Short mmCIF file of C-alpha atoms in Angstrom, two decimals:
data_model
loop_
_atom_site.label_atom_id
_atom_site.label_comp_id
_atom_site.label_asym_id
_atom_site.label_seq_id
_atom_site.Cartn_x
_atom_site.Cartn_y
_atom_site.Cartn_z
CA LYS A 1460 -14.35 22.52 12.33
CA GLY A 1461 -13.37 20.54 16.02
CA TYR A 1462 -11.15 17.86 14.46
CA VAL A 1463 -8.37 20.03 13.17
CA GLY A 1464 -6.04 19.11 16.36
CA ARG A 1465 -6.77 15.47 16.18
CA PHE A 1466 -6.30 16.04 12.25
CA ARG A 1467 -2.93 17.97 12.91
CA VAL A 1468 -1.61 14.99 15.58
CA PHE A 1469 -2.44 11.94 13.72
CA SER A 1470 -0.58 13.51 10.45
CA LEU A 1471 2.40 14.22 12.18
CA LEU A 1472 1.92 10.13 13.51
CA THR A 1473 1.20 9.30 9.88
CA LEU A 1474 4.20 11.01 8.28
CA GLY A 1475 6.08 9.86 11.00
CA GLY A 1476 5.53 6.43 9.77
CA VAL A 1477 6.03 7.07 6.16
CA MET A 1478 9.41 8.62 7.03
CA GLY A 1479 10.16 5.38 8.70
CA VAL A 1480 9.40 3.04 5.65
CA PHE A 1481 12.07 4.89 3.32
CA LEU A 1482 14.40 4.90 5.77
CA CYS A 1483 14.21 1.44 7.37
CA GLY A 1484 17.17 -0.90 6.52
CA ASP A 1485 14.59 -3.73 6.75
CA LEU A 1486 11.14 -5.09 6.13
CA PHE A 1487 10.67 -6.48 9.35
CA THR A 1488 11.27 -2.72 10.52
CA ALA A 1489 8.99 -1.49 7.59
CA PHE A 1490 6.38 -3.65 8.10
CA VAL A 1491 6.15 -2.10 12.20
CA PHE A 1492 5.70 1.87 10.72
CA PHE A 1493 3.67 0.53 7.29
CA GLU A 1494 1.13 -0.60 10.62
CA ILE A 1495 2.29 3.21 12.46
CA MET A 1496 1.21 5.10 8.95
CA SER A 1497 -2.19 2.95 8.74
CA MET A 1498 -3.60 2.74 12.03
CA ALA A 1499 -2.85 7.15 12.30
CA SER A 1500 -3.92 7.37 8.60
CA SER A 1501 -7.43 5.66 9.34
CA VAL A 1502 -8.48 8.12 11.82
CA TRP A 1503 -8.33 11.04 8.74
CA VAL A 1504 -11.17 8.79 7.33
CA GLY A 1505 -13.83 8.84 9.74
CA LEU A 1506 -12.99 11.79 11.63
CA GLU A 1507 -16.33 13.84 9.34
CA GLY A 1508 -18.21 11.50 11.39
CA GLY A 1509 -21.74 10.06 9.91
CA GLU A 1510 -22.30 6.78 8.25
CA GLU A 1511 -20.30 7.26 5.26
CA ALA A 1512 -17.47 8.29 7.16
CA ARG A 1513 -17.87 5.24 9.37
CA GLY A 1514 -18.45 2.76 6.75
CA ALA A 1515 -15.23 4.34 5.00
CA PHE A 1516 -13.10 3.78 8.33
CA ARG A 1517 -14.31 0.12 8.48
CA SER A 1518 -13.64 -0.39 4.68
CA TYR A 1519 -10.02 1.36 5.31
CA LEU A 1520 -9.57 -0.27 8.83
CA THR A 1521 -10.30 -3.80 7.30
CA ILE A 1522 -8.41 -4.04 4.30
CA GLY A 1523 -5.30 -2.52 6.29
CA ILE A 1524 -4.99 -4.99 8.96
CA THR A 1525 -5.88 -7.84 6.50
CA GLY A 1526 -2.61 -6.86 4.31
CA GLY A 1527 -0.70 -6.14 7.31
CA LEU A 1528 -1.01 -9.35 8.45
CA VAL A 1529 -0.82 -11.15 5.37
CA MET A 1530 2.80 -8.68 5.06
CA LEU A 1531 3.83 -10.42 8.42
CA MET A 1532 3.45 -13.82 7.17
CA GLY A 1533 5.10 -12.97 4.38
CA LEU A 1534 7.69 -11.60 6.10
CA PHE A 1535 8.15 -15.20 7.81
CA LEU A 1536 8.02 -17.18 4.66
CA LEU A 1537 10.73 -14.84 3.21
CA TYR A 1538 13.37 -15.22 6.68
CA ALA A 1539 13.21 -19.08 6.24
CA ALA A 1540 14.20 -18.95 2.80
CA ALA A 1541 16.20 -15.49 2.58
CA GLY A 1542 18.02 -16.38 6.23
CA THR A 1543 17.64 -11.97 6.06
CA LEU A 1544 15.13 -9.19 5.80
CA ARG A 1545 18.22 -6.43 5.27
CA LEU A 1546 17.21 -4.59 2.34
CA GLY A 1547 20.75 -4.69 1.47
CA GLU A 1548 21.01 -8.17 1.35
CA LEU A 1549 18.31 -9.72 -0.41
CA ARG A 1550 19.11 -9.70 -4.23
CA ALA A 1551 22.66 -11.73 -3.54
CA ALA A 1552 20.33 -13.63 -0.43
CA CYS A 1553 17.37 -14.60 -3.16
CA ALA A 1554 19.39 -15.16 -5.38
CA GLY A 1555 20.30 -18.57 -4.00
CA VAL A 1556 17.41 -20.10 -2.53
CA GLU A 1557 16.44 -23.02 -4.18
CA ASN A 1558 12.86 -23.53 -2.63
CA ARG A 1559 11.43 -21.18 -5.33
CA ALA A 1560 8.00 -21.98 -4.20
CA MET A 1561 8.52 -20.87 -1.10
CA LEU A 1562 10.27 -17.73 -2.11
CA TYR A 1563 7.77 -17.02 -4.62
CA GLY A 1564 4.82 -17.23 -1.71
CA ALA A 1565 6.57 -14.75 0.07
CA GLY A 1566 6.47 -12.49 -2.77
CA ALA A 1567 2.94 -13.28 -3.29
CA CYS A 1568 1.71 -11.97 0.81
CA LEU A 1569 4.29 -9.14 0.07
CA LEU A 1570 2.59 -7.89 -2.57
CA PHE A 1571 -0.73 -8.09 -1.38
CA GLY A 1572 -0.09 -6.24 1.98
CA PHE A 1573 1.73 -3.41 -0.08
CA GLY A 1574 -0.70 -3.67 -3.03
CA ALA A 1575 -3.50 -3.38 -0.48
CA LYS A 1576 -1.73 0.25 0.72
CA ALA A 1577 -1.01 1.36 -2.51
CA GLY A 1578 -4.71 0.73 -4.20
CA MET A 1579 -3.56 -1.39 -6.27
CA PHE A 1580 -6.26 -4.27 -8.21
CA PRO A 1581 -7.97 -6.11 -6.97
CA LEU A 1582 -7.14 -4.27 -3.47
CA HIS A 1583 -8.16 -0.86 -4.08
CA THR A 1584 -12.27 -1.24 -2.99
CA TRP A 1585 -11.18 1.10 -0.26
CA LEU A 1586 -9.78 3.75 -2.18
CA PRO A 1587 -13.39 5.21 -3.57
CA LYS A 1588 -15.09 4.82 0.15
CA ALA A 1589 -12.35 6.69 1.94
CA TYR A 1590 -10.97 9.73 -0.15
CA PRO A 1591 -14.47 11.21 -0.25
CA ALA A 1592 -14.77 10.42 3.52
CA ALA A 1593 -11.70 12.20 4.83
CA PRO A 1594 -11.43 15.87 5.12
CA ALA A 1595 -9.75 17.37 2.10
CA PRO A 1596 -6.22 17.68 3.09
CA GLY A 1597 -6.71 14.00 4.10
CA THR A 1598 -7.69 13.11 0.64
CA ALA A 1599 -4.46 15.06 -0.45
CA LEU A 1600 -2.32 12.83 1.61
CA LEU A 1601 -3.83 9.09 1.20
CA SER A 1602 -3.42 10.24 -2.68
CA ALA A 1603 0.49 11.77 -2.74
CA VAL A 1604 1.52 10.18 0.48
CA LEU A 1605 0.55 7.07 1.18
CA SER A 1606 -0.36 5.68 -1.98
CA LYS A 1607 3.42 5.98 -2.71
CA ALA A 1608 4.57 4.26 0.71
CA GLY A 1609 3.20 0.80 -0.74
CA VAL A 1610 4.39 1.27 -3.79
CA PHE A 1611 7.74 2.05 -2.23
CA GLY A 1612 7.09 -1.81 -1.31
CA ILE A 1613 6.69 -3.32 -4.08
CA LEU A 1614 9.76 -1.79 -6.32
CA VAL A 1615 11.51 -3.61 -3.08
CA ILE A 1616 10.32 -6.86 -3.50
CA GLY A 1617 10.66 -6.19 -7.34
CA THR A 1618 14.63 -5.41 -7.35
CA GLY A 1619 15.33 -7.56 -4.23
CA LEU A 1620 13.59 -10.68 -3.94
CA PHE A 1621 13.03 -10.89 -8.31
CA TYR A 1622 15.65 -8.65 -9.78
CA GLN A 1623 14.98 -9.67 -13.32
CA ASP A 1624 12.57 -12.36 -12.77
CA ILE A 1625 11.01 -12.65 -15.73
CA PRO A 1626 7.45 -14.17 -14.33
CA TRP A 1627 7.12 -11.80 -11.44
CA GLY A 1628 7.25 -8.84 -14.13
CA ASN A 1629 4.48 -10.27 -16.12
CA LEU A 1630 2.93 -10.72 -13.22
CA LEU A 1631 2.90 -7.09 -12.38
CA LEU A 1632 2.17 -6.01 -15.72
CA VAL A 1633 -0.75 -7.38 -15.75
CA LEU A 1634 -1.97 -6.05 -12.36
CA GLY A 1635 -0.56 -2.43 -13.41
CA LEU A 1636 -2.85 -2.41 -16.82
CA ALA A 1637 -6.06 -3.54 -14.71
CA THR A 1638 -5.44 -1.28 -12.48
CA MET A 1639 -4.66 1.89 -14.84
CA VAL A 1640 -7.65 0.75 -16.98
CA LEU A 1641 -10.32 0.07 -14.13
CA GLY A 1642 -8.47 3.67 -12.09
CA ALA A 1643 -8.91 5.48 -15.12
CA VAL A 1644 -12.50 4.29 -16.36
CA TYR A 1645 -13.38 4.81 -12.95
CA ALA A 1646 -12.52 8.21 -12.71
CA MET A 1647 -14.21 9.41 -16.03
CA LEU A 1648 -17.81 8.00 -14.97
CA SER A 1649 -17.43 8.99 -11.25
CA ASP A 1650 -19.52 12.97 -10.87
CA ASP A 1651 -18.22 13.37 -7.49
CA PHE A 1652 -14.68 15.23 -7.01
CA LYS A 1653 -12.69 13.20 -4.31
CA ARG A 1654 -14.13 9.74 -6.17
CA THR A 1655 -12.65 11.26 -9.32
CA LEU A 1656 -9.69 11.70 -7.31
CA ALA A 1657 -9.65 8.22 -6.23
CA GLY A 1658 -9.66 7.08 -9.31
CA SER A 1659 -7.24 9.29 -11.10
CA SER A 1660 -4.83 8.29 -8.26
CA MET A 1661 -5.66 4.09 -8.55
CA SER A 1662 -4.58 4.50 -12.48
CA GLN A 1663 -1.72 6.94 -11.49
CA ILE A 1664 -0.18 3.85 -9.53
CA GLY A 1665 -1.07 1.55 -12.55
CA PHE A 1666 1.41 3.38 -14.70
CA ILE A 1667 3.86 2.67 -12.12
CA LEU A 1668 3.53 -0.70 -11.73
CA VAL A 1669 3.77 -1.21 -15.53
CA GLY A 1670 6.95 0.47 -15.42
CA ALA A 1671 8.34 -1.38 -13.12
CA ALA A 1672 7.14 -4.56 -14.29
#
């Protein structure tokens, strides 16, 4: 189709953003690359045109922008509490933070941002809309690559900000179980292959979150 060239360009931009996320040394750089990844990948969703694709594009972009803004707020709070955003310094810095309320607030904001990109419940609403609207290669990349980048961010929070923190682990456990079960139910009840893939991907994210918890 006529959008093949655009798909290739924005695929390269998206995968460049993904590589930046995994290779960065601090959370602010990760945030910048997450936004590049989100903006570039949103084009996949609306490539085929039509009302369904436009609605899915709006939903995906809304969740992505909202998650990004909340994540940025979390970064401000984290820097104010711990004094650093460098991945190698987070665990030691956060272990000595006395204002735990601010640290939990920062963690909640970051979990919102990363969870939105991972498709975690209750921020999964873009999944059933975006997967059917995107071309098949875009759907595969949304499932296999982008959602796992969000999981990477959640793992960074757990191992950096809240290492061996029981309340945080319990929160992840509840969210992971809800994501796992609801995704599986949605996949079983769907009569569309791409929507089934969306539910299955959501369920697998839940399994990963339970393991992280």
